[in-house]
Amino acid sequence: MFDWASLCSRRPAVMGIVNVTPDSFSDGGAFIDAAAAVEHGLALVAAGADLLDVGGESTRPGADPVTEGEELGRVRPVIERLAPAAGVPISIDTTKATVAAAALDAGATVVNDVSAGRLEPEILDVAAAAGAGFVAMHMQGEPRTMQRNPRYDDVVADVGDFLCARLDAARAAGVAEQALCADPGIGFGKTVAHNIELLARLDELVARVGVPLLVGTSRKTFLGKVVGRATAGVDLPVDQRDAATLATVVWVVERGASVVRVHDAAPAATAIQLLDAMRTAELDAA
Ligand code: PMM
């Protein structure tokens, strides 16, 4: 039975991203070959990743869906080789129940569903039956159209309502309490202001959901917009967003996030290690 506490009860965990896709926004095409993806996953672990998130379908805004066969053909060989070799849990980033089932069969132990079980509700049964971890992520709309005019009354309250409802759906399907994790879905149907407000008020969301919170800001568009516009007047390109990513990693960890999902594991792992040392010293001094 997967238990998030084993990964992140002592300090926040780093989830390293292994995208086996031709079109992900930051690393699309780099690891489409299984051997390259496996090598990348092992390098992320060597750099401090506590778990690896393997995905075969890009969720970037405007991305076209892929078939189940294509998606499985990408992720299964990678998971089969990574699971015995990586020494850390593997999660499968998918919205498809059949892909999740095959990935769990191949050695993954967590299902990371950006639709939180809305696209294919059977994915909750698949996770429950396997005793797998389950990440329920918030998204307004669907990837192809989600950035067209997203709207909220109160983004933190609305995302909190959604996550609580989806966690309840997962519980109803039999997913164990210790296997649950929630994610506000930074960049998924949200404006720059929505993303910033979610991060600014992350502690409210942490208190609200009552399960470990995963946050994925790595190299996302809003970082390029906030930092680029403030400095050069243009968006910062994706390959220049690592410093901004690290700033958000420190921020979210300080506000109670339990897992950070990143493309580059070393800076996040180093920051978390240092924050942990300083927090321990702070407690000792008190
Ligand atoms: N972001 C992407 C893909 N999957 N899953 C979760 N749980 N949270 C996220 O923020 C998230 C995700 C965006 O694409 P990427 O893999 O290229 O970063």
XYZ file of C-alpha atoms and ligand atoms in Angstrom:
304
model
C 0.000 0.000 0.000
C 1.486 3.330 -1.036
C 1.841 5.831 1.808
C 2.850 9.464 1.100
C 4.117 9.777 4.672
C 6.994 7.434 3.852
C 8.183 9.959 1.261
C 7.417 13.350 2.726
C 6.681 13.194 6.450
C 10.197 14.224 7.473
C 10.726 16.818 4.783
C 9.176 17.693 1.427
C 9.851 15.316 -1.447
C 11.191 16.141 -4.904
C 9.263 14.604 -7.828
C 11.479 14.513 -10.931
C 9.735 14.836 -14.307
C 10.375 12.255 -17.034
C 8.375 13.346 -20.071
C 8.384 10.696 -22.799
C 6.651 13.026 -25.260
C 7.539 14.803 -28.490
C 5.707 17.984 -27.484
C 5.876 18.854 -23.760
C 6.390 22.576 -23.311
C 9.839 22.525 -21.753
C 11.499 19.253 -22.690
C 9.324 17.883 -25.504
C 11.273 15.490 -27.708
C 14.355 15.326 -25.488
C 13.504 11.939 -23.952
C 11.114 10.349 -26.464
C 13.556 7.469 -26.869
C 13.069 4.973 -23.988
C 16.782 4.596 -23.271
C 17.228 8.378 -23.057
C 14.197 8.669 -20.770
C 15.511 5.930 -18.457
C 18.930 7.556 -18.332
C 17.302 10.903 -17.557
C 15.229 9.344 -14.750
C 18.306 7.790 -13.166
C 20.137 11.122 -13.425
C 17.220 12.849 -11.655
C 17.463 10.315 -8.808
C 21.231 10.818 -8.575
C 20.515 14.549 -8.354
C 18.132 14.071 -5.418
C 14.691 13.159 -6.774
C 12.615 11.181 -4.241
C 10.169 9.907 -6.877
C 9.851 10.044 -10.668
C 6.787 11.094 -12.655
C 6.668 9.402 -16.064
C 4.288 10.883 -18.651
C 3.502 9.983 -22.255
C 0.940 12.649 -23.118
C 1.693 16.355 -23.138
C -0.758 18.461 -21.149
C 0.606 21.787 -22.368
C -2.054 24.317 -23.424
C -3.295 23.463 -26.925
C -1.750 19.969 -26.958
C -3.517 17.323 -29.028
C -4.616 14.129 -27.265
C -2.735 10.883 -27.976
C -4.236 7.410 -28.289
C -3.994 4.888 -25.490
C -1.710 2.702 -27.627
C 0.685 5.540 -28.367
C 0.797 6.647 -24.757
C 1.427 3.137 -23.454
C 4.053 2.508 -26.117
C 5.933 5.519 -24.772
C 5.680 4.979 -21.014
C 5.594 1.202 -20.492
C 9.177 0.412 -21.621
C 10.463 3.322 -19.545
C 8.618 2.266 -16.375
C 9.595 -1.378 -16.830
C 13.243 -0.410 -16.841
C 13.123 2.435 -14.325
C 11.068 0.725 -11.615
C 13.650 -1.926 -10.705
C 16.637 0.378 -11.256
C 15.647 3.762 -9.841
C 15.273 2.833 -6.162
C 12.465 5.417 -5.780
C 8.716 5.191 -6.444
C 7.506 5.839 -9.995
C 4.292 7.696 -10.727
C 2.402 7.554 -13.997
C 1.149 10.910 -15.289
C -2.009 9.947 -17.172
C -5.749 10.541 -17.326
C -6.479 7.126 -18.869
C -7.540 4.197 -16.678
C -6.029 1.571 -18.997
C -2.688 3.375 -19.165
C -2.664 3.715 -15.367
C -3.417 -0.005 -14.953
C -0.662 -1.049 -17.360
C 1.819 1.351 -15.767
C 1.052 -0.013 -12.278
C 1.517 -3.485 -13.700
C 4.894 -2.422 -15.090
C 6.071 -1.224 -11.666
C 4.652 2.262 -11.037
C 3.089 2.771 -7.586
C 1.420 6.194 -7.940
C -1.217 7.506 -10.364
C -0.902 11.227 -11.129
C -4.106 12.292 -12.878
C -4.362 15.910 -14.045
C -8.115 15.377 -14.423
C -8.447 14.064 -10.843
C -10.527 11.131 -12.071
C -13.052 13.230 -14.016
C -12.083 12.148 -17.539
C -12.138 8.422 -16.755
C -13.628 7.764 -13.302
C -12.492 4.100 -13.501
C -8.939 5.343 -12.937
C -9.908 5.739 -9.262
C -10.882 2.050 -9.099
C -7.595 1.122 -10.772
C -5.596 3.090 -8.181
C -7.680 1.686 -5.314
C -7.369 -1.942 -6.459
C -3.581 -1.654 -6.775
C -3.121 0.112 -3.421
C -1.431 2.881 -5.409
C -0.922 6.502 -4.448
C -3.252 8.960 -6.185
C -2.610 12.607 -7.055
C -5.793 14.602 -7.687
C -4.956 17.769 -9.627
C -7.189 20.751 -10.286
C -7.717 21.861 -13.875
C -10.384 24.188 -15.233
C -11.506 22.907 -18.650
C -9.238 20.586 -20.637
C -5.700 21.069 -21.976
C -6.729 22.039 -25.517
C -8.844 24.970 -24.377
C -8.025 25.613 -20.714
C -6.173 28.893 -21.227
C -9.123 30.539 -23.016
C -10.438 32.984 -20.467
C -10.294 31.040 -17.184
C -12.574 32.488 -14.475
C -13.026 31.979 -10.723
C -15.042 33.675 -7.984
C -12.214 33.087 -5.504
C -9.488 30.938 -7.014
C -8.276 29.490 -3.684
C -11.790 28.661 -2.463
C -12.853 27.257 -5.851
C -9.742 25.080 -6.234
C -10.134 23.954 -2.596
C -13.795 22.999 -3.189
C -12.840 21.045 -6.297
C -9.962 19.202 -4.611
C -12.046 18.263 -1.569
C -14.782 16.884 -3.861
C -12.306 14.892 -5.968
C -10.544 13.520 -2.869
C -13.957 12.374 -1.643
C -14.575 10.672 -5.003
C -11.234 8.872 -4.652
C -12.109 7.820 -1.085
C -15.503 6.565 -2.262
C -13.734 4.434 -4.884
C -11.617 2.899 -2.137
C -8.347 4.830 -2.356
C -6.788 4.737 1.127
C -6.402 7.981 3.066
C -2.605 7.708 3.272
C -2.422 7.233 -0.510
C -4.084 10.582 -1.302
C -2.338 13.724 -2.494
C -3.799 16.972 -3.908
C -2.410 19.500 -6.385
C -3.716 22.995 -7.257
C -2.671 22.517 -10.902
C -0.559 25.602 -11.452
C -1.005 26.714 -15.091
C -4.027 24.511 -15.789
C -6.878 26.860 -16.705
C -5.419 29.800 -14.780
C -4.210 33.306 -15.568
C -0.905 34.636 -14.235
C -2.855 36.355 -11.433
C -4.664 33.109 -10.535
C -1.353 31.212 -10.309
C 0.255 33.903 -8.174
C -2.746 34.083 -5.839
C -2.745 30.288 -5.406
C 0.928 30.428 -4.426
C 0.419 33.499 -2.222
C -2.368 31.753 -0.286
C -0.990 28.216 -0.474
C -1.095 27.804 3.313
C -4.918 28.155 3.149
C -5.085 25.360 0.606
C -2.738 23.135 2.625
C -4.991 23.560 5.685
C -8.136 22.998 3.630
C -7.332 19.740 1.798
C -5.930 17.818 4.770
C -3.720 15.565 2.609
C -0.174 16.210 1.325
C -0.114 18.964 -1.307
C 1.954 18.597 -4.477
C 2.883 21.756 -6.397
C 4.231 21.919 -9.947
C 5.560 25.303 -11.021
C 8.629 24.102 -12.904
C 9.454 26.320 -15.923
C 5.802 27.230 -16.375
C 4.637 30.127 -18.554
C 3.526 32.381 -15.690
C 7.114 32.475 -14.384
C 8.330 33.660 -17.776
C 5.658 36.329 -17.808
C 6.166 37.645 -14.273
C 9.968 37.732 -14.408
C 10.379 38.561 -18.100
C 7.961 41.474 -18.142
C 9.454 42.947 -14.982
C 12.958 42.908 -16.450
C 13.177 42.775 -20.255
C 9.564 43.595 -21.116
C 9.158 40.225 -22.848
C 8.396 36.730 -21.569
C 11.413 34.795 -20.327
C 12.004 31.753 -22.572
C 11.463 28.317 -21.086
C 15.196 27.545 -20.821
C 15.719 30.604 -18.608
C 13.111 29.887 -15.937
C 15.087 27.691 -13.515
C 15.949 30.474 -11.048
C 12.302 31.545 -10.946
C 11.292 27.906 -10.480
C 13.626 27.594 -7.507
C 12.163 30.716 -5.894
C 8.700 29.152 -6.070
C 10.008 25.833 -4.716
C 11.337 27.595 -1.617
C 8.101 29.588 -1.260
C 5.748 26.598 -1.509
C 7.832 24.421 0.805
C 7.825 27.220 3.385
C 4.026 27.332 3.129
C 3.510 23.636 3.680
C 3.751 21.893 0.295
C 4.793 18.248 0.713
C 5.944 17.472 -2.835
C 7.462 19.681 -5.541
C 7.334 18.514 -9.167
C 10.406 19.729 -11.083
C 12.372 19.199 -14.293
C 15.729 19.782 -12.564
C 16.012 17.894 -9.265
C 19.326 19.154 -7.891
C 18.418 22.781 -7.055
C 15.120 21.760 -5.426
C 16.760 18.960 -3.416
C 19.530 21.304 -2.276
C 17.065 24.016 -1.255
C 14.923 21.552 0.700
C 17.984 20.141 2.459
C 19.108 23.615 3.483
C 15.633 24.739 4.573
C 15.412 21.587 6.675
C 18.758 22.330 8.373
C 17.734 25.915 9.119
C 14.306 24.906 10.396
C 15.874 22.309 12.700
C 18.298 24.932 14.045
C 15.403 27.364 14.500
C 13.477 24.792 16.549
C 16.580 23.943 18.611
C 17.105 27.628 19.359
C 13.509 28.257 20.407
N 2.134 19.816 -14.733
C 2.342 19.266 -15.940
C 2.065 17.906 -16.156
N 1.603 17.110 -15.162
N 0.952 16.877 -12.911
C 0.749 17.405 -11.706
N 0.290 16.640 -10.686
N 0.982 18.722 -11.445
C 1.443 19.576 -12.411
O 1.610 20.782 -12.122
C 1.669 19.036 -13.722
C 1.399 17.652 -13.931
C 2.863 20.175 -17.021
O 3.687 19.632 -17.945
P 5.270 19.235 -17.729
O 5.282 17.776 -17.443
O 5.901 19.546 -19.037
O 5.797 20.052 -16.595
